[in-house]
Coordinates of C-alpha atoms in Angstrom, one line a residue:
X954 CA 29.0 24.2 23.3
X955 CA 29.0 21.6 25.7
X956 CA 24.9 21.9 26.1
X957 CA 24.7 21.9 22.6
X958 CA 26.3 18.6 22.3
X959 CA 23.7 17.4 24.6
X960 CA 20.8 18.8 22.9
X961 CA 22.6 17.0 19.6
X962 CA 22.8 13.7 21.7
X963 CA 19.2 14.3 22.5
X964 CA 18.6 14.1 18.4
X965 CA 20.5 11.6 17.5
X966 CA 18.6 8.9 19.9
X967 CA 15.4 10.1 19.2
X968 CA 16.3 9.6 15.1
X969 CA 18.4 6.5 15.7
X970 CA 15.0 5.1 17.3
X971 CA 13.2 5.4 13.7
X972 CA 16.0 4.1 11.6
X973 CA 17.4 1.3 13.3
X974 CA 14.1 -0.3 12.8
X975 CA 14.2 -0.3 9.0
X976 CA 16.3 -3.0 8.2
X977 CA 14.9 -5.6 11.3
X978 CA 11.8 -4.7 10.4
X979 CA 11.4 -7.6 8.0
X980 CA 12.5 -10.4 10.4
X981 CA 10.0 -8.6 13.1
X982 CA 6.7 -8.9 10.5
X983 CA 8.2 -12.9 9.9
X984 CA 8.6 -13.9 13.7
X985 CA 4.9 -11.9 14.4
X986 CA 3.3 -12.8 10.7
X987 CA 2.2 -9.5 10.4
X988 CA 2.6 -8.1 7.0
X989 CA -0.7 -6.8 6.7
X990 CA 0.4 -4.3 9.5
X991 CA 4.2 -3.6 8.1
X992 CA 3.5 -0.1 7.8
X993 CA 1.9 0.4 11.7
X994 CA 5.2 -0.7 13.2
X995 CA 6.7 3.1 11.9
X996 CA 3.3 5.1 11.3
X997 CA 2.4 4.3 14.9
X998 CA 5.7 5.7 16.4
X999 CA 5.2 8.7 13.7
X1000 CA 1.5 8.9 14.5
X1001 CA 2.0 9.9 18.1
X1002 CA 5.0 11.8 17.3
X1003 CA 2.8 13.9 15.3
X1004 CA 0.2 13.9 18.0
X1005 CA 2.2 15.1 20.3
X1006 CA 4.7 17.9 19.2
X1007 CA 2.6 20.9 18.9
X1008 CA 1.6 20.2 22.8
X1009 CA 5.1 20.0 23.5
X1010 CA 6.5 23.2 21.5
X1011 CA 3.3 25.3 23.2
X1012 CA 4.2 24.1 26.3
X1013 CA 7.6 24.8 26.1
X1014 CA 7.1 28.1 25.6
X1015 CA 5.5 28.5 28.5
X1016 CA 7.4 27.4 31.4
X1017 CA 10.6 26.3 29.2
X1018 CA 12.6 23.6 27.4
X1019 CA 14.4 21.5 30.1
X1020 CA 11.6 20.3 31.9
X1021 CA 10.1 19.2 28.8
X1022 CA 12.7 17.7 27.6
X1023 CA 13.2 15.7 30.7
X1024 CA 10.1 14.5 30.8
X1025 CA 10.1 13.5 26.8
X1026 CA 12.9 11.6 27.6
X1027 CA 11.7 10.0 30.7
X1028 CA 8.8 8.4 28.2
X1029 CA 11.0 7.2 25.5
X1030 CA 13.1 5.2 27.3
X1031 CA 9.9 4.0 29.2
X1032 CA 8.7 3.2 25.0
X1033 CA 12.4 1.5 24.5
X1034 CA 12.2 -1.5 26.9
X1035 CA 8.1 -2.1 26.2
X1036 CA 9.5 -2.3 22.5
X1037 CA 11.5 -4.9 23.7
X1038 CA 9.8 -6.8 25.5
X1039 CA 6.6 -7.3 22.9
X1040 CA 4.9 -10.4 22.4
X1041 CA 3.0 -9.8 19.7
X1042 CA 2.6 -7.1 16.8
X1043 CA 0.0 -5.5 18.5
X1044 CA 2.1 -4.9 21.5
X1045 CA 4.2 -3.9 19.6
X1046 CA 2.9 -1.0 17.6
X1047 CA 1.5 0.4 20.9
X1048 CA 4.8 0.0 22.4
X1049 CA 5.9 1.9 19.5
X1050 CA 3.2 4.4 19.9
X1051 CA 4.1 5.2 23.7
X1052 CA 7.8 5.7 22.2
X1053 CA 6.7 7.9 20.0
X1054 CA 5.3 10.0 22.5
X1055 CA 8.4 10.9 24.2
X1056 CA 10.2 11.1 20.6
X1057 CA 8.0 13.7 19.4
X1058 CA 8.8 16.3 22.9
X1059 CA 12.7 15.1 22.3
X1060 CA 12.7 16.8 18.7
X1061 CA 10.6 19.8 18.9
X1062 CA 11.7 20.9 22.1
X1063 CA 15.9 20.1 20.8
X1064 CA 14.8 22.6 17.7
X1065 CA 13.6 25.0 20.1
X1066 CA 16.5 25.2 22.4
X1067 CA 18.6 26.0 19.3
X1068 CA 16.6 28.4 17.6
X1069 CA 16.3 29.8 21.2
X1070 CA 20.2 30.2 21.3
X1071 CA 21.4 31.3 17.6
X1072 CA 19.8 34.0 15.1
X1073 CA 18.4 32.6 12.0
X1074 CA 21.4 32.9 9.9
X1075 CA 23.9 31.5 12.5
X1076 CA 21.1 29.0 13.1
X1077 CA 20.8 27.5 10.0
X1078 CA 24.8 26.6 9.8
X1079 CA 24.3 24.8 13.4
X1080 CA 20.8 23.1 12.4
X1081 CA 22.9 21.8 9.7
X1082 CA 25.0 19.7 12.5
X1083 CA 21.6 18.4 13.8
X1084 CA 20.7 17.4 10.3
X1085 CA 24.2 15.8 9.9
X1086 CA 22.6 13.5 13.4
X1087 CA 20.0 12.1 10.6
X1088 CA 22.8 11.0 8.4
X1089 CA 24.6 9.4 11.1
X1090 CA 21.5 7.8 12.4
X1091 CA 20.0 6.7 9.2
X1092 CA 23.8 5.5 8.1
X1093 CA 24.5 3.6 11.7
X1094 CA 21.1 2.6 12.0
X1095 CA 20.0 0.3 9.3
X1096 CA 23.4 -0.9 9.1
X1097 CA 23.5 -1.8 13.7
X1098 CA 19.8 -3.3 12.7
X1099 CA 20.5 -5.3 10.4
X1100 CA 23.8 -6.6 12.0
X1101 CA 21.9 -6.9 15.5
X1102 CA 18.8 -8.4 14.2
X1103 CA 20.6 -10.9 12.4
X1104 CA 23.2 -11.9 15.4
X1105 CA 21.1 -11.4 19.0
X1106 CA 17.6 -10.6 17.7
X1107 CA 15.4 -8.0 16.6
X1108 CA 14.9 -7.1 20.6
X1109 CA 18.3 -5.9 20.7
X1110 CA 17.7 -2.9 18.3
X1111 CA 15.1 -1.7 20.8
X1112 CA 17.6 -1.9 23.6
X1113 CA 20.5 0.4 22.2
X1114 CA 19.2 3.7 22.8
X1115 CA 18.9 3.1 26.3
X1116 CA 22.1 4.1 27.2
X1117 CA 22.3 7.2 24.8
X1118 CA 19.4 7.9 26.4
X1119 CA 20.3 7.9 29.8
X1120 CA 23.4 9.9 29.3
X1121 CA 21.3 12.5 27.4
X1122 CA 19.1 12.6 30.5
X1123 CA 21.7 13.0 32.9
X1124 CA 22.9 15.5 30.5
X1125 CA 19.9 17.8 30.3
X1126 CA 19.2 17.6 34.1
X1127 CA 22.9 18.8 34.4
X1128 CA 23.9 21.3 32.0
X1129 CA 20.9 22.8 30.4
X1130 CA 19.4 26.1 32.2
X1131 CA 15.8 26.1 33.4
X1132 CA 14.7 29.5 31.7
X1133 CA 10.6 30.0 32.9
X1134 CA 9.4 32.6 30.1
X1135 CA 7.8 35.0 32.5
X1136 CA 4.0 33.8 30.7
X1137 CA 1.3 32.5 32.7
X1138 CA 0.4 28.5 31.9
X1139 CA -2.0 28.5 30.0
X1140 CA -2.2 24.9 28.4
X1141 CA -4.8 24.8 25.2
X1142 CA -6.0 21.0 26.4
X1143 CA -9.2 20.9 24.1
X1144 CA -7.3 22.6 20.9
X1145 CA -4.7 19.8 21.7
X1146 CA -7.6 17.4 22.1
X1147 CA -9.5 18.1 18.9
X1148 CA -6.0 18.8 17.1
X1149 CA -5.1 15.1 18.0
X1150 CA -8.2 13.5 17.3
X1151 CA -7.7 15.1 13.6
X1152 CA -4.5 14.1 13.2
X1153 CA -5.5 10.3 13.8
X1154 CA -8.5 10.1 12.0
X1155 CA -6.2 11.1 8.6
X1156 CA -4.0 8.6 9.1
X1157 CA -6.6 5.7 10.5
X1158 CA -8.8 6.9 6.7
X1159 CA -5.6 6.8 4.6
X1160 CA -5.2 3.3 6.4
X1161 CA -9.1 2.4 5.9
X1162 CA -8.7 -0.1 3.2
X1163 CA -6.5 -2.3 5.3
X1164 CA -8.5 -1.7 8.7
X1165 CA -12.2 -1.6 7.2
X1166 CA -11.7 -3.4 3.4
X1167 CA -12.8 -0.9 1.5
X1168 CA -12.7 3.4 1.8
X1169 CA -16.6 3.7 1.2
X1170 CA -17.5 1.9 4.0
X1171 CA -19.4 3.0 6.6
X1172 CA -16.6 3.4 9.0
X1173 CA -14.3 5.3 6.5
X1174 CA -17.3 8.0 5.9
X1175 CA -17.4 8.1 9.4
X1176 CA -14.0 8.7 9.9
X1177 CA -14.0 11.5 7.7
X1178 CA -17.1 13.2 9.0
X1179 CA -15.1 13.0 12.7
X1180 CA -12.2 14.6 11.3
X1181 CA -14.1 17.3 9.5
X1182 CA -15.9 18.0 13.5
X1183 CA -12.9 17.8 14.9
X1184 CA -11.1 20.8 12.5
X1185 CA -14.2 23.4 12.6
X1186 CA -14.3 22.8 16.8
X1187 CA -10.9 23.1 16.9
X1188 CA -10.7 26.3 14.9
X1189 CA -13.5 27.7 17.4
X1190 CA -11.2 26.9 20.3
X1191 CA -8.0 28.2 18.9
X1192 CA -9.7 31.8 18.2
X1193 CA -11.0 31.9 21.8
X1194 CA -7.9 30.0 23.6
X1195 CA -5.6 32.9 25.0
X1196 CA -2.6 30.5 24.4
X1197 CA -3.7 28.0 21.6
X1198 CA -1.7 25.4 20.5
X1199 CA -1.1 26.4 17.4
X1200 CA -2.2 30.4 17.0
X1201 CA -4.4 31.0 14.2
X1202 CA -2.4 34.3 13.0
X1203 CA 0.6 31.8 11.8
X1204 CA -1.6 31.0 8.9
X1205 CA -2.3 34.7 7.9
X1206 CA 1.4 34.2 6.1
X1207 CA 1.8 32.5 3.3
X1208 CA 5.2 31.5 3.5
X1209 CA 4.4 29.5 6.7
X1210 CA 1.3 27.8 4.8
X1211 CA 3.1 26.8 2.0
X1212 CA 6.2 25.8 4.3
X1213 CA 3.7 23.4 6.5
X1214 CA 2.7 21.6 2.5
X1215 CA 6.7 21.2 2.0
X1216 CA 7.4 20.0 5.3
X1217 CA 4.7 17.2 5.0
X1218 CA 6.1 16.0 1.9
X1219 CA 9.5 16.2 3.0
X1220 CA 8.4 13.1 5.5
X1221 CA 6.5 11.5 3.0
X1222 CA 9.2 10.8 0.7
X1223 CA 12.4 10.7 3.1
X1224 CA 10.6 9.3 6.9
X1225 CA 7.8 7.9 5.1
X1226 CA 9.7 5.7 2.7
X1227 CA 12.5 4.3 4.8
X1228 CA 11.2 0.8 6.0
X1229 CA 10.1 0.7 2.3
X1230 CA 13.4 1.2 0.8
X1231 CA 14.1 -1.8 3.3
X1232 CA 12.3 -3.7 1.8
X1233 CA 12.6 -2.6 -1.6
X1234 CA 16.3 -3.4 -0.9
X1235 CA 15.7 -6.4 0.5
X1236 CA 12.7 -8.4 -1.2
X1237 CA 12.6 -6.9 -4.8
X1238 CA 16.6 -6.8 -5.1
X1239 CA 17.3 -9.7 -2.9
X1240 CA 20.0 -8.0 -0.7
X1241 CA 21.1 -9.5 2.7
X1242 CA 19.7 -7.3 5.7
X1243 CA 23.3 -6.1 6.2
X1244 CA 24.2 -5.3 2.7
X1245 CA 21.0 -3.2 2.7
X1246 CA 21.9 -1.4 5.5
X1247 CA 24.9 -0.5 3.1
X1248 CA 23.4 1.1 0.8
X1249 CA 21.7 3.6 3.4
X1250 CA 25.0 4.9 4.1
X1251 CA 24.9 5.8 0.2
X1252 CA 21.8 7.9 0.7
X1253 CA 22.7 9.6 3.9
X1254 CA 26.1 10.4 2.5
X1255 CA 24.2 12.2 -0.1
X1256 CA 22.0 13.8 2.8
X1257 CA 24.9 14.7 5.1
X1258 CA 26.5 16.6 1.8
X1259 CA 22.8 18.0 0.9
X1260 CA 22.4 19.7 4.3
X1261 CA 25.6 20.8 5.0
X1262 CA 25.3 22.5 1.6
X1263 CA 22.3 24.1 2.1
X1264 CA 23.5 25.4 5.9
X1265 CA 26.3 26.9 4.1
X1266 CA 24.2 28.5 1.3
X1267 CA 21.1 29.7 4.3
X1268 CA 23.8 31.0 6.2
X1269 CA 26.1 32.8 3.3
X1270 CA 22.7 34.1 1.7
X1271 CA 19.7 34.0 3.9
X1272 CA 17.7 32.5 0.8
X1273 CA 16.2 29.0 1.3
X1274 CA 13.4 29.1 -1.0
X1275 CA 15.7 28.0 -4.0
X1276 CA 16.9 25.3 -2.0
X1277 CA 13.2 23.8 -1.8
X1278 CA 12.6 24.2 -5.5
X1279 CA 15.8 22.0 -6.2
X1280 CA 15.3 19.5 -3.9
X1281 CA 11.7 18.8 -4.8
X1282 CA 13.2 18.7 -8.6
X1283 CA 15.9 16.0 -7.4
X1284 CA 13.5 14.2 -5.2
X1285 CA 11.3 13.1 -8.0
X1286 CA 13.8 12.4 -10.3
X1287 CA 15.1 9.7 -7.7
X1288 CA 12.0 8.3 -6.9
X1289 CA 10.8 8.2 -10.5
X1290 CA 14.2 6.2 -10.7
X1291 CA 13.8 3.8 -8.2
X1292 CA 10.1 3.0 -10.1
X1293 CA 11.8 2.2 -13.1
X1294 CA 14.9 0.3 -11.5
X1295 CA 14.7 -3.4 -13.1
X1296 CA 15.5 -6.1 -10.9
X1297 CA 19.1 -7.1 -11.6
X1298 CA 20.1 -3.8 -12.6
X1299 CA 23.6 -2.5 -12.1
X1300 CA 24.3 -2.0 -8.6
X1301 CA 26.5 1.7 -9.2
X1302 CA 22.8 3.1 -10.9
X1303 CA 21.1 1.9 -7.9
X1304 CA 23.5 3.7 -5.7
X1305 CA 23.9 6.6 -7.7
X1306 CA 19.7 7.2 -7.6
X1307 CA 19.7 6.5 -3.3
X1308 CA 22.5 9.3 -3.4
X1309 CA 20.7 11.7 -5.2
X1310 CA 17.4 10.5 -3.5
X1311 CA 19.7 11.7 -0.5
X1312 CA 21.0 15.2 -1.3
X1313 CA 18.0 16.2 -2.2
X1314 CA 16.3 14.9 1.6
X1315 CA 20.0 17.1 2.5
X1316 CA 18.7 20.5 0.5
X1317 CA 14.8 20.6 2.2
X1318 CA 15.8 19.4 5.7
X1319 CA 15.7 22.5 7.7
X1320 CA 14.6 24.8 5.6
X1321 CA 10.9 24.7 6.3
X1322 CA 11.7 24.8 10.1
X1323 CA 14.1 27.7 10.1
X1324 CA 11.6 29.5 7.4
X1325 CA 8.3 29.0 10.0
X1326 CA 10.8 30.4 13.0
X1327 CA 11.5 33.5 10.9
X1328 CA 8.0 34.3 10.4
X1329 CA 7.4 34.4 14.2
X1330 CA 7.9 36.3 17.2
X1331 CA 10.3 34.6 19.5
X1332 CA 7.8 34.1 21.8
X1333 CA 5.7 31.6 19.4
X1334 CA 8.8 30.4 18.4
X1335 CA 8.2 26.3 20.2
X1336 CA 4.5 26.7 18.2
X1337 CA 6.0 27.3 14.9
X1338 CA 8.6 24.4 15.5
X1339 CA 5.7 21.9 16.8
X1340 CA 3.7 22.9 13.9
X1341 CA 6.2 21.9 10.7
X1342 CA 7.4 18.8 12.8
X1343 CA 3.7 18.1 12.8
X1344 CA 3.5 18.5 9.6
X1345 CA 6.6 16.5 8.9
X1346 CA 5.9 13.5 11.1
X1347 CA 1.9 13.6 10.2
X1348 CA 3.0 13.4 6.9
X1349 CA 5.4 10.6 6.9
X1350 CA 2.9 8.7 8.9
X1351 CA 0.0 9.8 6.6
X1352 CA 2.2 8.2 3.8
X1353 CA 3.3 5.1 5.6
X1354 CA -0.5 4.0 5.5
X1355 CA -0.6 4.8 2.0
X1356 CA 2.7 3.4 0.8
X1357 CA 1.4 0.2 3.3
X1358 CA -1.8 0.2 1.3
X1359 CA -0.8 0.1 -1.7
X1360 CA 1.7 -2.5 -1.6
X1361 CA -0.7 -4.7 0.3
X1362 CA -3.0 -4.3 -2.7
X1363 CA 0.0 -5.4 -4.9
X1364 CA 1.4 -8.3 -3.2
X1365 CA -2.2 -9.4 -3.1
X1366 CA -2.3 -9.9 -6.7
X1367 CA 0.8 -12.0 -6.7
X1368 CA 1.1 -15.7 -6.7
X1369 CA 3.8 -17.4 -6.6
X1370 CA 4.2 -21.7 -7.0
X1371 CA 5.7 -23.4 -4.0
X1372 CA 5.1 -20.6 -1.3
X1373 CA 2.3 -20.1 0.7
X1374 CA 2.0 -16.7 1.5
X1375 CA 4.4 -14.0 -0.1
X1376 CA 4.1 -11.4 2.5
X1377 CA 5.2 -13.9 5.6
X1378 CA 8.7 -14.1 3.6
X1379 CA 11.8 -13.0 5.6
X1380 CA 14.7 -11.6 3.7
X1381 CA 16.5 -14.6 5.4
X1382 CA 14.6 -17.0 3.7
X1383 CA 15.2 -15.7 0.3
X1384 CA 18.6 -17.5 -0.2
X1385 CA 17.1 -21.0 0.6
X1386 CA 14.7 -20.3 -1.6
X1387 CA 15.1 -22.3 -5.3
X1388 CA 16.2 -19.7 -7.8
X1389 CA 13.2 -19.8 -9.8
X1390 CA 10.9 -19.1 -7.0
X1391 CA 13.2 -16.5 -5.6
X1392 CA 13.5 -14.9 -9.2
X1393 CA 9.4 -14.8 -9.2
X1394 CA 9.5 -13.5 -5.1
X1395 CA 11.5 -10.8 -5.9
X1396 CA 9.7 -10.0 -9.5
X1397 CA 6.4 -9.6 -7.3
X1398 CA 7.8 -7.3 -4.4
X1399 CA 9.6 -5.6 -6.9
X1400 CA 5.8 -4.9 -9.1
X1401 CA 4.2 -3.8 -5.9
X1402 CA 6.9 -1.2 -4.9
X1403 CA 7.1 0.0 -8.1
X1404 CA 3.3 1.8 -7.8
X1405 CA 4.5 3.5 -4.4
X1406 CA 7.5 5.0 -5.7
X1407 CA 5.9 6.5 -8.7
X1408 CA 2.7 8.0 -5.9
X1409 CA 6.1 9.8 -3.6
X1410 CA 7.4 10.8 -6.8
X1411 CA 4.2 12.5 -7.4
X1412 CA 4.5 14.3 -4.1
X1413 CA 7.7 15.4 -4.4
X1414 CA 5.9 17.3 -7.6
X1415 CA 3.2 18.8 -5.0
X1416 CA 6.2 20.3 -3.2
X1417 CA 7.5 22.1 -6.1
X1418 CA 4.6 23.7 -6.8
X1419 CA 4.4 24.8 -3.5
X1420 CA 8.0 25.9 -2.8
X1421 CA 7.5 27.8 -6.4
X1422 CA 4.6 30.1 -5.1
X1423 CA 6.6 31.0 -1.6
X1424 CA 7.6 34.6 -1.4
X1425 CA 11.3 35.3 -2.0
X1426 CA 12.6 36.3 1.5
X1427 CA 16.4 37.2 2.6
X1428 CA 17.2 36.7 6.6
X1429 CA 18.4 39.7 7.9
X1430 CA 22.2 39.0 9.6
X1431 CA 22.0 39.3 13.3
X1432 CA 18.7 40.0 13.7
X1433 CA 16.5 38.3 16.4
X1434 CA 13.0 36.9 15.2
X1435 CA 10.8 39.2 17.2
X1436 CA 12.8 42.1 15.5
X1437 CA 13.0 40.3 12.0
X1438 CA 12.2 42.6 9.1
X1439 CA 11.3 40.2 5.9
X1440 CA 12.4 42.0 2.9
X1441 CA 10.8 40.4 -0.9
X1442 CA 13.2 40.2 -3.7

């Protein structure tokens, strides 16, 4: 138990990361006048998150967990202290970037050591715990940033997961067996390659309008035609590569197709949304950076219920696809809510839609992860892991651009008398602000958020459609994934 309080350490600073950032985040785009590239600060840790995570789960089948982990770790807290030394935005979105790549390994190789340690029932009751590490960093973390950003700096949110993960470190070198597989190493480098250069050309085209001014520019048709080369080479090198990256046969099941479209949307509107609900918070409803952070407790105390719940259900039943269908149902309920939220409304319907908006996130957390890991043999076990945190992270990041985008596009429509530029604005400022004009900020943030709630709420719908078409499986109690049997209902 002791390692797996490690491997739950090893979480929880890797997520605390992510969602300390939400609430400075405003303050940061102020100091570096960088609203134009608001969403880059999260899509560019995400990004190489994404990048990264199938690599990591191949390779950690291969020679084993600890030394990927170590390393993973090693190059977050390298990321940590660059973050906090940036000097500009654009150091620090690379910064971020670099962080991102030890955060990825951190995740998908924690998610392998457990599914390597429990069967899939007794799995998804202690996967539950890791999710209950997203509550508690997305309840700490806004809440810490917004106190630390506001009292020492926005550096200082960068420089608090050193120590977690130092201790994690020394944890891991310490405790955590080194099993070797018994495969030879093998390490797909041009599927990774190609996979990579996929995965950023998506979110650089969703982003095109920002970077290039338009999405039928030259560049953008560009970008597409080099993500369309990059998918048909890499298909020819995973049917040739004796130990791709991701193995072609995963696709052959449904279940794990449709699982990959959930798990992207689960980011999208839950990863992908956080710095906007910041700012939604913050700008639109004119709360301080620490009352903001408030009301992210609301919504992980709905997630921390929702994933507990469906741990219990997982683990009583060995059904999860009913769990998908409701969340996805709740999930565009709340966003659709937040859309049509007015400015002023009552503060007890605003919490109530975040806590909803948060059992829902609770319900779909692990499912998709622990459904992919049933589908496999044990020993693609770290592929199937990389591939649905790929798809979660590549679609939070995928949706960050978006959601950037199109509030960009709004705020650009918006003039207000007496102040300059509405997008340099920090949520400190508000308050000094004269009422009227703070009234009229807050009335424009609050019309060019609306448009990005009502697209996630549209993917939420995406997802239920998906979840609706997965085949009805049971987990068998006590069985071990390479001796699974998958029995339709």
């Amino acid at each position: 138990m002791l390692v797996l309080g490690i491997i739950m350490l090893c979480i929880f600073t890797a997520m605390l990361s992510n969602q300390i950032v939400a609430t400075a985040l405003p303050s940061i785009v102020s100091s570096f006048d960088g609203m134009e590239r608001f969403g880059w600060v999260g899509s560019a840790y995400l990004l190489a998150q994404a990048t990264v995570m199938p690599i990591y789960g191949k390779i950690g089948d291969l020679i084993g967990r600890k030394a990927v982990l170590i390393f993973a770790l090693s190059i977050f807290l390298l990321g940590s202290a660059s973050c906090a030394l940036a000097w500009s935005m654009e150091s620090l979105i690379a910064a971020r970037a670099f962080q991102g790549l030890g955060g990825g390994g951190i995740i998908v190789s924690a998610f392998g050591v457990t599914a390597d340690i429990f069967q899939p029932r007794e799995r998804a009751r202690y996967q539950s715990y890791n999710s209950l590490l997203l509550v508690a960093s997305a309840s700490i973390g806004p809440t810490a940033g917004g106190v630390l950003s506001a009292t020492l700096g926005w550096r200082s949110i960068f420089l608090v997961t050193l120590p977690l993960g130092l201790i994690a470190l020394a944890g891991i070198v310490a405790l955590l067996p080194r099993a070797r597989p018994g495969r030879a190493v093998q390490i797909d480098y041009g599927g990774a390659l190609t996979l990579a250069v996929a995965i950023i050309g998506l979110v650089l085209v969703a982003d095109s309008h920002q970077i290039f001014g338009s999405f039928a520019t030259w560049q953008s048709v560009g970008l597409f035609a080099l993500i369309a080369a990059a998918l048909v080479v890499w298909v020819r090198i995973e049917r040739r590569a004796q130990e791709p990256v991701i193995p072609l046969s995963l696709f052959r099941s449904r279940n794990f197709s449709l699982l990959l479209i959930v798990a992207a949307v689960s980011g999208a509107v839950t990863i992908g949304l956080l710095n906007f609900v910041a700012l939604y918070l913050q700008m639109a409803l004119g709360f301080a950076p620490t009352i903001a952070g408030l009301f992210f407790i609301v919504i992980t105390g709905g997630l921390a219920v929702g994933a507990l719940a469906a741990g219990r259900v997982i683990s009583a039943t060995g059904l999860y696809k009913p769990l998908l269908v409701a969340g996805a149902i709740l999930t565009g309920v709340a966003l659709a809510g937040l859309a049509g939220f007015p400015v002023g409304g009552p503060v007890w319907v605003l919490g109530a839609v975040l806590l909803v908006h948060g059992f829902a996130s609770g319900l779909s957390q692990q499912a998709p992860i622990i459904g992919a890991q049933y589908e496999v043999s044990r020993g693609h076990i770290g592929a199937a892991t990389g591939a649905m945190t790929l798809a979660r992270i590549g679609g939070a990041s995928l949706a960050m651009s978006v959601y950037s985008a199109i509030v960009s596009s709004g705020l650009a429509t918006v003039s207000v008398p007496g102040v300059a530029a509405i997008d340099g604005l920090s949520p400190l400022a508000l308050p000094d602000l004269d009422p009227a004009v703070r009234d009229a900020v807050e009335a424009g943030f609050a019309s060019a958020l609306r448009p990005m709630f009502l697209t996630a709420a549209g993917l939420a719908f995406a997802s239920f459609i998906a979840a609706l078409f997965l085949r009805r499986v049971r987990f068998e109690p006590d069985r071990a994934p390479s001796e699974r049997q998958i029995r339709p209902e």
